[in-house]
mmCIF file of N, CA and C in Angstrom:
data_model
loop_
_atom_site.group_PDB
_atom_site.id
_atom_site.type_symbol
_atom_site.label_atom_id
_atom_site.label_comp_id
_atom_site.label_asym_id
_atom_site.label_seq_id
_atom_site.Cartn_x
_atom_site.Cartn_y
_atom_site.Cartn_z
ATOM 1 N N UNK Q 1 4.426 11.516 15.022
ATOM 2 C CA UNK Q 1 3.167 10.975 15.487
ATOM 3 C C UNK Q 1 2.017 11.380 14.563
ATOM 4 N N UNK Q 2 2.208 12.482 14.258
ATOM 5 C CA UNK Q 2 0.606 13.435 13.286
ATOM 6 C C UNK Q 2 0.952 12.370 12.121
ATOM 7 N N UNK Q 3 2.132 12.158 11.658
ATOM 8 C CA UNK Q 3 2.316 11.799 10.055
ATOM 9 C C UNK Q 3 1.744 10.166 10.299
ATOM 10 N N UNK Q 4 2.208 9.425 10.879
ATOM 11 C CA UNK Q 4 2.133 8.280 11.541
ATOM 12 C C UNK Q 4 0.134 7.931 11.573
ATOM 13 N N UNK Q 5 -0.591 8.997 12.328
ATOM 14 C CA UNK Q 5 -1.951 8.976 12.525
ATOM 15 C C UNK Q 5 -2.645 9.432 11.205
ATOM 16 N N UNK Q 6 -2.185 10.171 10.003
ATOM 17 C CA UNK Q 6 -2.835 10.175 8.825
ATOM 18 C C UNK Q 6 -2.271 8.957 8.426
ATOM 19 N N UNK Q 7 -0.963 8.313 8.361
ATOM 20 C CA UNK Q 7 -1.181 7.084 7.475
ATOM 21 C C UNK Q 7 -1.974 5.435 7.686
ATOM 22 N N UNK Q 8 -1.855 6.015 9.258
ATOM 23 C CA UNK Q 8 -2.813 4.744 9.837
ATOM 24 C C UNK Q 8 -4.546 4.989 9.343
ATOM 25 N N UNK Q 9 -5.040 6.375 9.105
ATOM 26 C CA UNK Q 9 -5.998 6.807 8.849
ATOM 27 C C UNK Q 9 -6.355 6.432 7.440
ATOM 28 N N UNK Q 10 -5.507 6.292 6.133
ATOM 29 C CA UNK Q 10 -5.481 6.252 5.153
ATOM 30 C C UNK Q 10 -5.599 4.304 5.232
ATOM 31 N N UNK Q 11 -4.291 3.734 5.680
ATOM 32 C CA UNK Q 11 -4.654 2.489 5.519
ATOM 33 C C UNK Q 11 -6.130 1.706 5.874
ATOM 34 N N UNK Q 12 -6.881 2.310 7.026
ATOM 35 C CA UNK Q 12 -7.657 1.991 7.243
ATOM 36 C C UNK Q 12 -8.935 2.190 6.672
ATOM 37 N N UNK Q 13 -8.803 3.460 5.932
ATOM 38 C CA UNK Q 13 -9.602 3.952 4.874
ATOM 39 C C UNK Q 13 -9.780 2.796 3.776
ATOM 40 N N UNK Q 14 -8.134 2.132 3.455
ATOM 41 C CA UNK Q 14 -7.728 1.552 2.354
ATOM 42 C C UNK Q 14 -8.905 0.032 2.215
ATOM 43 N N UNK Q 15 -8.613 -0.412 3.860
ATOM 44 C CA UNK Q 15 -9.108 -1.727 4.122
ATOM 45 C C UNK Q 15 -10.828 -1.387 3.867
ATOM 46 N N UNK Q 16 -11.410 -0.744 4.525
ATOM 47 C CA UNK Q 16 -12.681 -0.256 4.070
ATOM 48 C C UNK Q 16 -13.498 -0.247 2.450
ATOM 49 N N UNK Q 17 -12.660 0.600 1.995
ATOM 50 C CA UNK Q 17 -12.717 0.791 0.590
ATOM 51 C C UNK Q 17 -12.772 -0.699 0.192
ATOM 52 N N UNK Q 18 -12.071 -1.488 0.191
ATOM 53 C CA UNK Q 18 -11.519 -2.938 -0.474
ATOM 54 C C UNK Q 18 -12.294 -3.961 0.448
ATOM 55 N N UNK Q 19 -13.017 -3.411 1.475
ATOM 56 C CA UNK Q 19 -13.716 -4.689 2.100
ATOM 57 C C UNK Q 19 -15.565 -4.484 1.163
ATOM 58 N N UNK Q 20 -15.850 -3.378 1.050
ATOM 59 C CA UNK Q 20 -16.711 -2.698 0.161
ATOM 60 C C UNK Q 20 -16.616 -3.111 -0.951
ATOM 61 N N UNK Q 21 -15.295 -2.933 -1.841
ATOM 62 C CA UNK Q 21 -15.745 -2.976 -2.994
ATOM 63 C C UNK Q 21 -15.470 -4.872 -3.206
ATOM 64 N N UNK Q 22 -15.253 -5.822 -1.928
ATOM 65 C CA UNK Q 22 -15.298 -6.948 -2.466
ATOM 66 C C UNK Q 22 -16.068 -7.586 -2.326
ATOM 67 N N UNK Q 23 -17.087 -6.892 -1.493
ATOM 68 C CA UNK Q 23 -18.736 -7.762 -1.428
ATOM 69 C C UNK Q 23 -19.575 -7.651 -2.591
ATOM 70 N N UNK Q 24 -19.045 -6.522 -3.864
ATOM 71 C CA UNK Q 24 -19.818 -6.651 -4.807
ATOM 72 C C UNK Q 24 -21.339 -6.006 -4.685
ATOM 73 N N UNK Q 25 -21.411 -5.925 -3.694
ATOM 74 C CA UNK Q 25 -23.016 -5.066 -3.701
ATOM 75 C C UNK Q 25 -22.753 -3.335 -4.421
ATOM 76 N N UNK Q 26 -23.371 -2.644 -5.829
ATOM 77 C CA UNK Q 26 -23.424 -1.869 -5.933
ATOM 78 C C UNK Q 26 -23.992 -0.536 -5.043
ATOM 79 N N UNK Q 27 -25.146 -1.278 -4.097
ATOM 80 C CA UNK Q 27 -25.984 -0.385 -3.715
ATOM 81 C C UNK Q 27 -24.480 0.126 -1.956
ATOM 82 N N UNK Q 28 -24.016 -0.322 -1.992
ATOM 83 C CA UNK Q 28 -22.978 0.204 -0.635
ATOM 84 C C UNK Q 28 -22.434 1.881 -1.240
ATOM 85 N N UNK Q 29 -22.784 2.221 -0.228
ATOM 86 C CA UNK Q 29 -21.567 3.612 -0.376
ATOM 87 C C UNK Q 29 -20.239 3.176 -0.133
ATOM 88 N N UNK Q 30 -19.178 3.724 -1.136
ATOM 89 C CA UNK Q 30 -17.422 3.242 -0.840
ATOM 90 C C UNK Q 30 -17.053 4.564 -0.618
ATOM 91 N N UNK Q 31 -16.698 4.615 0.590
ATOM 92 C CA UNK Q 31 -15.941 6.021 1.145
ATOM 93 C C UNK Q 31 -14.315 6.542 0.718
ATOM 94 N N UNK Q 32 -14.218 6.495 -0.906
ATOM 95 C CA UNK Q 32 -13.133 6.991 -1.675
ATOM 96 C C UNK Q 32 -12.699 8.260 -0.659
ATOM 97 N N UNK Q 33 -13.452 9.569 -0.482
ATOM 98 C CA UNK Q 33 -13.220 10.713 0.177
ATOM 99 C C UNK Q 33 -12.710 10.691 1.510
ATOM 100 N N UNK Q 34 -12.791 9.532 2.732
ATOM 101 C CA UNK Q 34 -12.358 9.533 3.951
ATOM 102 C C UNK Q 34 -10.938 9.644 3.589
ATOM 103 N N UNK Q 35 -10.144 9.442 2.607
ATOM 104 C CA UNK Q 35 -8.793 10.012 2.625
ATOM 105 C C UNK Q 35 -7.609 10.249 1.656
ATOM 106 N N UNK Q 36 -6.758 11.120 1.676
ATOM 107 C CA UNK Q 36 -5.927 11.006 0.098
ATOM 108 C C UNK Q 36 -6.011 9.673 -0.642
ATOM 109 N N UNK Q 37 -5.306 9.117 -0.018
ATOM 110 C CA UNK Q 37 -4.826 7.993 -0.518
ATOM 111 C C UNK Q 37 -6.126 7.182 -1.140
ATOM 112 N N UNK Q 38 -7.236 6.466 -0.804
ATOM 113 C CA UNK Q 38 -8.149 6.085 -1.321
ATOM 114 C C UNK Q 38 -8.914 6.977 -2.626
ATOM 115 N N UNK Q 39 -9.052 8.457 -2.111
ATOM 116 C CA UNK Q 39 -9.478 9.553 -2.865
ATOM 117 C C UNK Q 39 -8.594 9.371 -4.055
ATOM 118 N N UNK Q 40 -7.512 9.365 -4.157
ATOM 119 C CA UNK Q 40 -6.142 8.898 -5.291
ATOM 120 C C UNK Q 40 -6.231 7.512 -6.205
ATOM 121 N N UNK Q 41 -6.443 6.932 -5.420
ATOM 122 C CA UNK Q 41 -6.585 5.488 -5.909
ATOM 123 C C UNK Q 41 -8.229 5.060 -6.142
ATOM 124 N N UNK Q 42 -9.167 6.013 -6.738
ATOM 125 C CA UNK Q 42 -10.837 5.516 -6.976
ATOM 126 C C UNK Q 42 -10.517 5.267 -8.179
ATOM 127 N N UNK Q 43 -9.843 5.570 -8.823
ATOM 128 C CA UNK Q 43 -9.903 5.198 -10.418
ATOM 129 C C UNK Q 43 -9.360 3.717 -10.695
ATOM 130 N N UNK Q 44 -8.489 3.540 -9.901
ATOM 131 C CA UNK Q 44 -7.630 2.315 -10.088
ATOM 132 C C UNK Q 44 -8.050 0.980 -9.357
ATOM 133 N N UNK Q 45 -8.728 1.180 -7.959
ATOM 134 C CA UNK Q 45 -9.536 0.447 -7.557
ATOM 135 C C UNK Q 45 -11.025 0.030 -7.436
ATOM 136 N N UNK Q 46 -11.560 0.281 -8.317
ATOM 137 C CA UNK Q 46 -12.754 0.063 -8.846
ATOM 138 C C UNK Q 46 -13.619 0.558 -9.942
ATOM 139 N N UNK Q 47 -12.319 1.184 -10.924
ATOM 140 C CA UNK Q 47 -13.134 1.505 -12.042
ATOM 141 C C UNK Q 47 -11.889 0.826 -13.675
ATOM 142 N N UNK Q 48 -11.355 1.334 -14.497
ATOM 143 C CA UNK Q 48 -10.761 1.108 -15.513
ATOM 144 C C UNK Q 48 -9.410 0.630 -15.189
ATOM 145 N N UNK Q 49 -9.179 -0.571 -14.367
ATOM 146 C CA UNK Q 49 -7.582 -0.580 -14.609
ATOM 147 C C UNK Q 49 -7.500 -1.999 -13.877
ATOM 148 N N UNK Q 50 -6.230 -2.473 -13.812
ATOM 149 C CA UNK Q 50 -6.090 -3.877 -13.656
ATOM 150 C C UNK Q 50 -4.955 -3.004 -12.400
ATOM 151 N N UNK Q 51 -5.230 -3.515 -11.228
ATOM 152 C CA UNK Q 51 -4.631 -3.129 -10.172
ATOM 153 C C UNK Q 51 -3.888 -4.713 -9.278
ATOM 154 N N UNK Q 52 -2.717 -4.413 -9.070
ATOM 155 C CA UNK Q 52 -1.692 -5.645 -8.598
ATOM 156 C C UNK Q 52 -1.560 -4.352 -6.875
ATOM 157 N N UNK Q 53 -1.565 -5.406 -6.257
ATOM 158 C CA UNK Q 53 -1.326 -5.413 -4.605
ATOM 159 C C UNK Q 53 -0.737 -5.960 -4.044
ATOM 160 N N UNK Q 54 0.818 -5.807 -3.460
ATOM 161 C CA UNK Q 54 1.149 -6.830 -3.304
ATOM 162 C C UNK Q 54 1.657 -6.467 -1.511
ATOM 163 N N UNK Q 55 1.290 -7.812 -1.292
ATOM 164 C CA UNK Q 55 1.485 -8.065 0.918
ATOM 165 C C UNK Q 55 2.275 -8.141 1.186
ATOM 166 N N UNK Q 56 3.264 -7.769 1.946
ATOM 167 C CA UNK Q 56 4.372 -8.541 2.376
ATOM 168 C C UNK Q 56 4.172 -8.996 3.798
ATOM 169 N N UNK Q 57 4.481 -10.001 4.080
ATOM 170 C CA UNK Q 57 4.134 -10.784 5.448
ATOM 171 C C UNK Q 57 5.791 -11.270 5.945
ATOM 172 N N UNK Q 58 5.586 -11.928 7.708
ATOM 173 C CA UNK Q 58 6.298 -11.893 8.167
ATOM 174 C C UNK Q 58 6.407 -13.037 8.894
ATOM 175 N N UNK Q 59 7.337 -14.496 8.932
ATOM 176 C CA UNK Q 59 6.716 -15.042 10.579
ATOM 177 C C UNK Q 59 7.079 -14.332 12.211
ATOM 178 N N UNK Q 60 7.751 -13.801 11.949
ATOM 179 C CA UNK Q 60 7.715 -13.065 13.149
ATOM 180 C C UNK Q 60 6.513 -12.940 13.860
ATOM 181 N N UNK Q 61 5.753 -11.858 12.619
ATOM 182 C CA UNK Q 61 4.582 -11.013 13.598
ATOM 183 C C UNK Q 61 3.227 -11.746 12.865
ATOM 184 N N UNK Q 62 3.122 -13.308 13.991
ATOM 185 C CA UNK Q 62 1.754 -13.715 13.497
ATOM 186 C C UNK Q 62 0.578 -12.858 13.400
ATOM 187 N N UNK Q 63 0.179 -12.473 14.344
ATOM 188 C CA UNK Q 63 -1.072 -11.566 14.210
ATOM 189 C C UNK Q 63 -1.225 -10.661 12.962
ATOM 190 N N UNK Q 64 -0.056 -10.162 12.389
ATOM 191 C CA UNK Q 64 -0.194 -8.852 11.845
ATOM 192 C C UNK Q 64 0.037 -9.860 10.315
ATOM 193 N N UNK Q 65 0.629 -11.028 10.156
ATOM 194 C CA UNK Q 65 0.519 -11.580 8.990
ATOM 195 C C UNK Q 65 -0.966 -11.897 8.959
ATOM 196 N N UNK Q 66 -1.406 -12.938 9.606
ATOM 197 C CA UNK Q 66 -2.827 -13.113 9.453
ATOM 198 C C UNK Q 66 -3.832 -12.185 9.317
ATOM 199 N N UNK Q 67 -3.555 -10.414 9.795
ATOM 200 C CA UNK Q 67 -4.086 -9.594 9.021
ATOM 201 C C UNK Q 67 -3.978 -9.699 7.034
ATOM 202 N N UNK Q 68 -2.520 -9.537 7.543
ATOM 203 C CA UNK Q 68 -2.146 -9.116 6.250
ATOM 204 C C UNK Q 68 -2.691 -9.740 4.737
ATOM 205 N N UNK Q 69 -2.996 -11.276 5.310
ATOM 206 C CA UNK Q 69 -4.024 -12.447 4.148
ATOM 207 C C UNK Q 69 -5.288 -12.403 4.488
ATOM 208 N N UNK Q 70 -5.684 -12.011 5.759
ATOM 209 C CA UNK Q 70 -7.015 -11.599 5.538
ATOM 210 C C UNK Q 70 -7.467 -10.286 4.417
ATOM 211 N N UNK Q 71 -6.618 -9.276 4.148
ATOM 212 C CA UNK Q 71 -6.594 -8.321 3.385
ATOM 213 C C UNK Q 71 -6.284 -8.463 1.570
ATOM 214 N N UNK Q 72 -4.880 -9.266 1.986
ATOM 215 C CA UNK Q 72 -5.120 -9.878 0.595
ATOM 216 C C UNK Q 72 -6.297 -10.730 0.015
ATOM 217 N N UNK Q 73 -6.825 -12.162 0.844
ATOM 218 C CA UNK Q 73 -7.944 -12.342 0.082
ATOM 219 C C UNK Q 73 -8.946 -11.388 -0.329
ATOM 220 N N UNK Q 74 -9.261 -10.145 0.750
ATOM 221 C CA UNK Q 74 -10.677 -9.464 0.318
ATOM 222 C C UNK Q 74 -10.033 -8.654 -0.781
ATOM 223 N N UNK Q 75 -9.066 -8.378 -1.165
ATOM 224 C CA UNK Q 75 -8.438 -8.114 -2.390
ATOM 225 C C UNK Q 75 -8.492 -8.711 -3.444
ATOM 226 N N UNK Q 76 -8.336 -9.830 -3.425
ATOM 227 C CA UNK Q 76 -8.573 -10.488 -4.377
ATOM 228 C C UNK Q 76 -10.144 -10.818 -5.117
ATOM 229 N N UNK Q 77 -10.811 -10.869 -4.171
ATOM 230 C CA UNK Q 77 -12.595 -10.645 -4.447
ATOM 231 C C UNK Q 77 -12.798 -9.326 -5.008
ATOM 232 N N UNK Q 78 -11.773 -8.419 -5.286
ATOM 233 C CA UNK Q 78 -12.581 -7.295 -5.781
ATOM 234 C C UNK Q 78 -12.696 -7.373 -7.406
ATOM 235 N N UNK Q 79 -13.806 -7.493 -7.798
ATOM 236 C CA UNK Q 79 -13.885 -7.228 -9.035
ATOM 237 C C UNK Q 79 -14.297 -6.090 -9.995
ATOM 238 N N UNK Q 80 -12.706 -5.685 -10.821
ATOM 239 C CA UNK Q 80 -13.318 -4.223 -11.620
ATOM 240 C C UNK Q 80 -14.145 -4.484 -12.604
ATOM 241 N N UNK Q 81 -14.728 -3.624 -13.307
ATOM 242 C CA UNK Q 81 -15.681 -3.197 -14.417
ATOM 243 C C UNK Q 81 -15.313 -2.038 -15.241
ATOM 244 N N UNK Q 82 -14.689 -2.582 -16.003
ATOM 245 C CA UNK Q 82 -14.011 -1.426 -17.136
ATOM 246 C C UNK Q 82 -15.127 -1.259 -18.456
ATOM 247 N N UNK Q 83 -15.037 -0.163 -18.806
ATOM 248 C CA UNK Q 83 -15.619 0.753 -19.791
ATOM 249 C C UNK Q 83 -14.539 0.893 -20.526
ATOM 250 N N UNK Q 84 -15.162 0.869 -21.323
ATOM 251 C CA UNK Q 84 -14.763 0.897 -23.158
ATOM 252 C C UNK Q 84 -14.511 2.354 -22.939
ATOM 253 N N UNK Q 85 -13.344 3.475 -23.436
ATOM 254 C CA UNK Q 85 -13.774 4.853 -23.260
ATOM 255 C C UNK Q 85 -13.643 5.604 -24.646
ATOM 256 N N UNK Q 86 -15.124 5.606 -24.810
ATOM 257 C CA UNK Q 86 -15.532 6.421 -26.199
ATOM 258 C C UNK Q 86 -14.590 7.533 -26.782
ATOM 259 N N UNK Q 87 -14.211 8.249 -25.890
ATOM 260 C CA UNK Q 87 -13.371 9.379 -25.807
ATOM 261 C C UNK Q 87 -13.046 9.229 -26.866
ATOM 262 N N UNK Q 88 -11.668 8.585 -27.224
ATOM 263 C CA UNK Q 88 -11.240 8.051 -28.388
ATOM 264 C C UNK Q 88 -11.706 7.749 -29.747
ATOM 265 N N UNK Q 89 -12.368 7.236 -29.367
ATOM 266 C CA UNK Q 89 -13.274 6.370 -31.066
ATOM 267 C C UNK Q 89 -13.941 7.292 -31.538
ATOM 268 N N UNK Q 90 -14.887 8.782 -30.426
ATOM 269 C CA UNK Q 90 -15.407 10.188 -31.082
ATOM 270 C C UNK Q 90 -14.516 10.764 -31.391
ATOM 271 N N UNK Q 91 -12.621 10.832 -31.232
ATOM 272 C CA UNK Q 91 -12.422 11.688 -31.387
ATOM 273 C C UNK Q 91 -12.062 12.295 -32.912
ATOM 274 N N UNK Q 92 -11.889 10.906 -33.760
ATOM 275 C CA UNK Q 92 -11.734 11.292 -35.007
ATOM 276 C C UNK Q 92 -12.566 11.744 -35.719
ATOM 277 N N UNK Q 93 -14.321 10.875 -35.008
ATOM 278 C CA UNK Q 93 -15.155 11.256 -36.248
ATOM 279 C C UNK Q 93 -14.993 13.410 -35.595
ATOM 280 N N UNK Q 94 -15.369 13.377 -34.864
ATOM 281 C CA UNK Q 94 -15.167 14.887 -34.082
ATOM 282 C C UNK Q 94 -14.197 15.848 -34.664
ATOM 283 N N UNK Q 95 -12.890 15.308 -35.124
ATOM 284 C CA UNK Q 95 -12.048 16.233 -35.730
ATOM 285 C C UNK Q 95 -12.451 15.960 -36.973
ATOM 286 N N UNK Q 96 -12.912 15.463 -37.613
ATOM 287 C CA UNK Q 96 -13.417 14.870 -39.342
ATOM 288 C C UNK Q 96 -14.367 15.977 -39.165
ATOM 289 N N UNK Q 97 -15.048 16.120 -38.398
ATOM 290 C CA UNK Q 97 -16.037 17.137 -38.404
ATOM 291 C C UNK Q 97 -15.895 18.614 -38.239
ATOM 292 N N UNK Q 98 -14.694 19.032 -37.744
ATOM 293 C CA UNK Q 98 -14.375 20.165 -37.276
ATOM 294 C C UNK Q 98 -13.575 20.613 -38.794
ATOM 295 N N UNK Q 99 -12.731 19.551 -38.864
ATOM 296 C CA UNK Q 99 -12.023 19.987 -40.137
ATOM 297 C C UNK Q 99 -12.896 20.411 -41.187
ATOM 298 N N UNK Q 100 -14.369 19.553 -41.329
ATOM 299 C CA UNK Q 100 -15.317 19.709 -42.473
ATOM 300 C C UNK Q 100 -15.304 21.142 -42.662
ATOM 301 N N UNK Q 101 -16.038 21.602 -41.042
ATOM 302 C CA UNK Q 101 -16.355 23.091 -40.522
ATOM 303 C C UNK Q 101 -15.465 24.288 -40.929
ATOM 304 N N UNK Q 102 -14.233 23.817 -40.552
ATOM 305 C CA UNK Q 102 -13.045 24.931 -41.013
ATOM 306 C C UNK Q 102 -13.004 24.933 -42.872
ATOM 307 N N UNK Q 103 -13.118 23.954 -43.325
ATOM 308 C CA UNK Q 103 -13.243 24.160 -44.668
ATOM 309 C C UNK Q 103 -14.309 24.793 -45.117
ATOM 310 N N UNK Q 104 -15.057 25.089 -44.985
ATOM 311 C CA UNK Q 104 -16.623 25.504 -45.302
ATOM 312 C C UNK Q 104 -16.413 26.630 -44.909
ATOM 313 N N UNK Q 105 -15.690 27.190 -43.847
ATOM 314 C CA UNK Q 105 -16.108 28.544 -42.981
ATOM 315 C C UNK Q 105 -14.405 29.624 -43.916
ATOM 316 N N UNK Q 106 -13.506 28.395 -44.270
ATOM 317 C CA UNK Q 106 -12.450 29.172 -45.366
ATOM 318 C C UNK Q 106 -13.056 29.480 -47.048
ATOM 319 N N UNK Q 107 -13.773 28.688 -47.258
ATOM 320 C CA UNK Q 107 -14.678 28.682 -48.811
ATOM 321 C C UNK Q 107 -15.282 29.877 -48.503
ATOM 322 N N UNK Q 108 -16.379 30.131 -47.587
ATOM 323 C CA UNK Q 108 -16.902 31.450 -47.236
ATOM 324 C C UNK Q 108 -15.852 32.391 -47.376
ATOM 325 N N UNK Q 109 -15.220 32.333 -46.921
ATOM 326 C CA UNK Q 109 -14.255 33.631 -46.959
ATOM 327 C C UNK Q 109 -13.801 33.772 -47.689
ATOM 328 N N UNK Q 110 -13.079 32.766 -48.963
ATOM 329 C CA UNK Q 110 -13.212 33.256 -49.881
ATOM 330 C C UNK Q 110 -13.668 34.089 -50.953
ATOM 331 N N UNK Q 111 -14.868 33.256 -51.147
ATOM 332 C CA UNK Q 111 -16.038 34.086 -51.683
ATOM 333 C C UNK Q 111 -16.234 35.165 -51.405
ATOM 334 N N UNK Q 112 -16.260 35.840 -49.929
ATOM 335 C CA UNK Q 112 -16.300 37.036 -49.980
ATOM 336 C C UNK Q 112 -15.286 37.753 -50.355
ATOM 337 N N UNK Q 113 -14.256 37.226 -49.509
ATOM 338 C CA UNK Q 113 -13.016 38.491 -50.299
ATOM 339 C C UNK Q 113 -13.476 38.447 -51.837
ATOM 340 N N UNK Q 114 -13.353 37.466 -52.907
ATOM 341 C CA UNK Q 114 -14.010 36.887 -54.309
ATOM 342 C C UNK Q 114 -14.495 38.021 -54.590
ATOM 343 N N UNK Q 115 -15.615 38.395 -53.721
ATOM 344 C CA UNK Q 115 -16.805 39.635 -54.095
ATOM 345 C C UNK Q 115 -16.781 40.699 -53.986
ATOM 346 N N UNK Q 116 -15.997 40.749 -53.008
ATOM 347 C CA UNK Q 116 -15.469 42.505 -52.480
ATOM 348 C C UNK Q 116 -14.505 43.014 -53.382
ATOM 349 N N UNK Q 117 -13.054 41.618 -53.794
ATOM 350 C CA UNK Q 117 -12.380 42.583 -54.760
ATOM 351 C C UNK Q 117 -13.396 43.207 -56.126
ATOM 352 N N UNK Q 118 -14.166 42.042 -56.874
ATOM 353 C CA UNK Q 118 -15.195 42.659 -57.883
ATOM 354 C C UNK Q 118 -15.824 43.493 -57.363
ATOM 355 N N UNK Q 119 -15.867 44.071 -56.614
ATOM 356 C CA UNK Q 119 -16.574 45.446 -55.993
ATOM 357 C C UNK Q 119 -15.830 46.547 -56.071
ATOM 358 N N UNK Q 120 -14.675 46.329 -55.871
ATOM 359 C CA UNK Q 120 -13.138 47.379 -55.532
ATOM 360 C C UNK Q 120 -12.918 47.587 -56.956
ATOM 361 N N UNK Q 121 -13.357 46.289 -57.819
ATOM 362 C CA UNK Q 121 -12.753 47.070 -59.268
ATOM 363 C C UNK Q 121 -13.897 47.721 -60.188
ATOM 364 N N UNK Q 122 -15.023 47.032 -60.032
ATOM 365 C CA UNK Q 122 -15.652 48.167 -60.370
ATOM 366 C C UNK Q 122 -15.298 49.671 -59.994
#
């Protein structure tokens, strides 16, 4: 029953989240945090990723199919907004730069050892 009442808690979280993020209004709060599962899935449902959902329906259980496409359409209205992620494209000039650093900071040291042995032989 407990396991049963977090996952009903989570799906419903789920529908929330996805009824939110398919009206498109930025200014809404999307309650990612009301539960793992949404909390898990903020990256994938409304930020960098191409996310597939898929329904499975039933004729049996009309009611609960006609949920089930009511959910898929507001699914389908959700539209992500992916970012380019810089991360990457800094990271070479960033190591080009570090490497510069380590070369410069080994030349120094050279030089000194360089100076100290002419010191030792004097």
């Amino acid at each position: 029953m407990e396991e049963a009442k977090y996952n009903n808690k989570s799906l419903l979280t789920l529908t929330q989240v996805i009824a939110r993020l398919s009206r498109g209004k930025p200014s809404l709060h999307i309650p990612y945090r009301d539960s793992k599962l949404t909390h898990i899935l903020k990256k994938s449902l409304g930020g960098n990723a191409k996310t597939a959902i898929i329904c499975t329906i039933t004729p049996a259980e009309h009611n609960e199919t006609e949920l089930t496409l009511k959910f898929a359409l507001s699914v389908k209205k959700v539209k992500n907004r992916p970012v380019v992620n810089h991360l990457f494209d800094n990271s070479e000039e960033r190591l080009r730069k570090k490497v510069k650093d380590l070369e410069e900071k080994l030349r120094h040291t050279e030089r000194e050892m360089e100076r100290k042995e002419r010191q030792m032989e004097r």
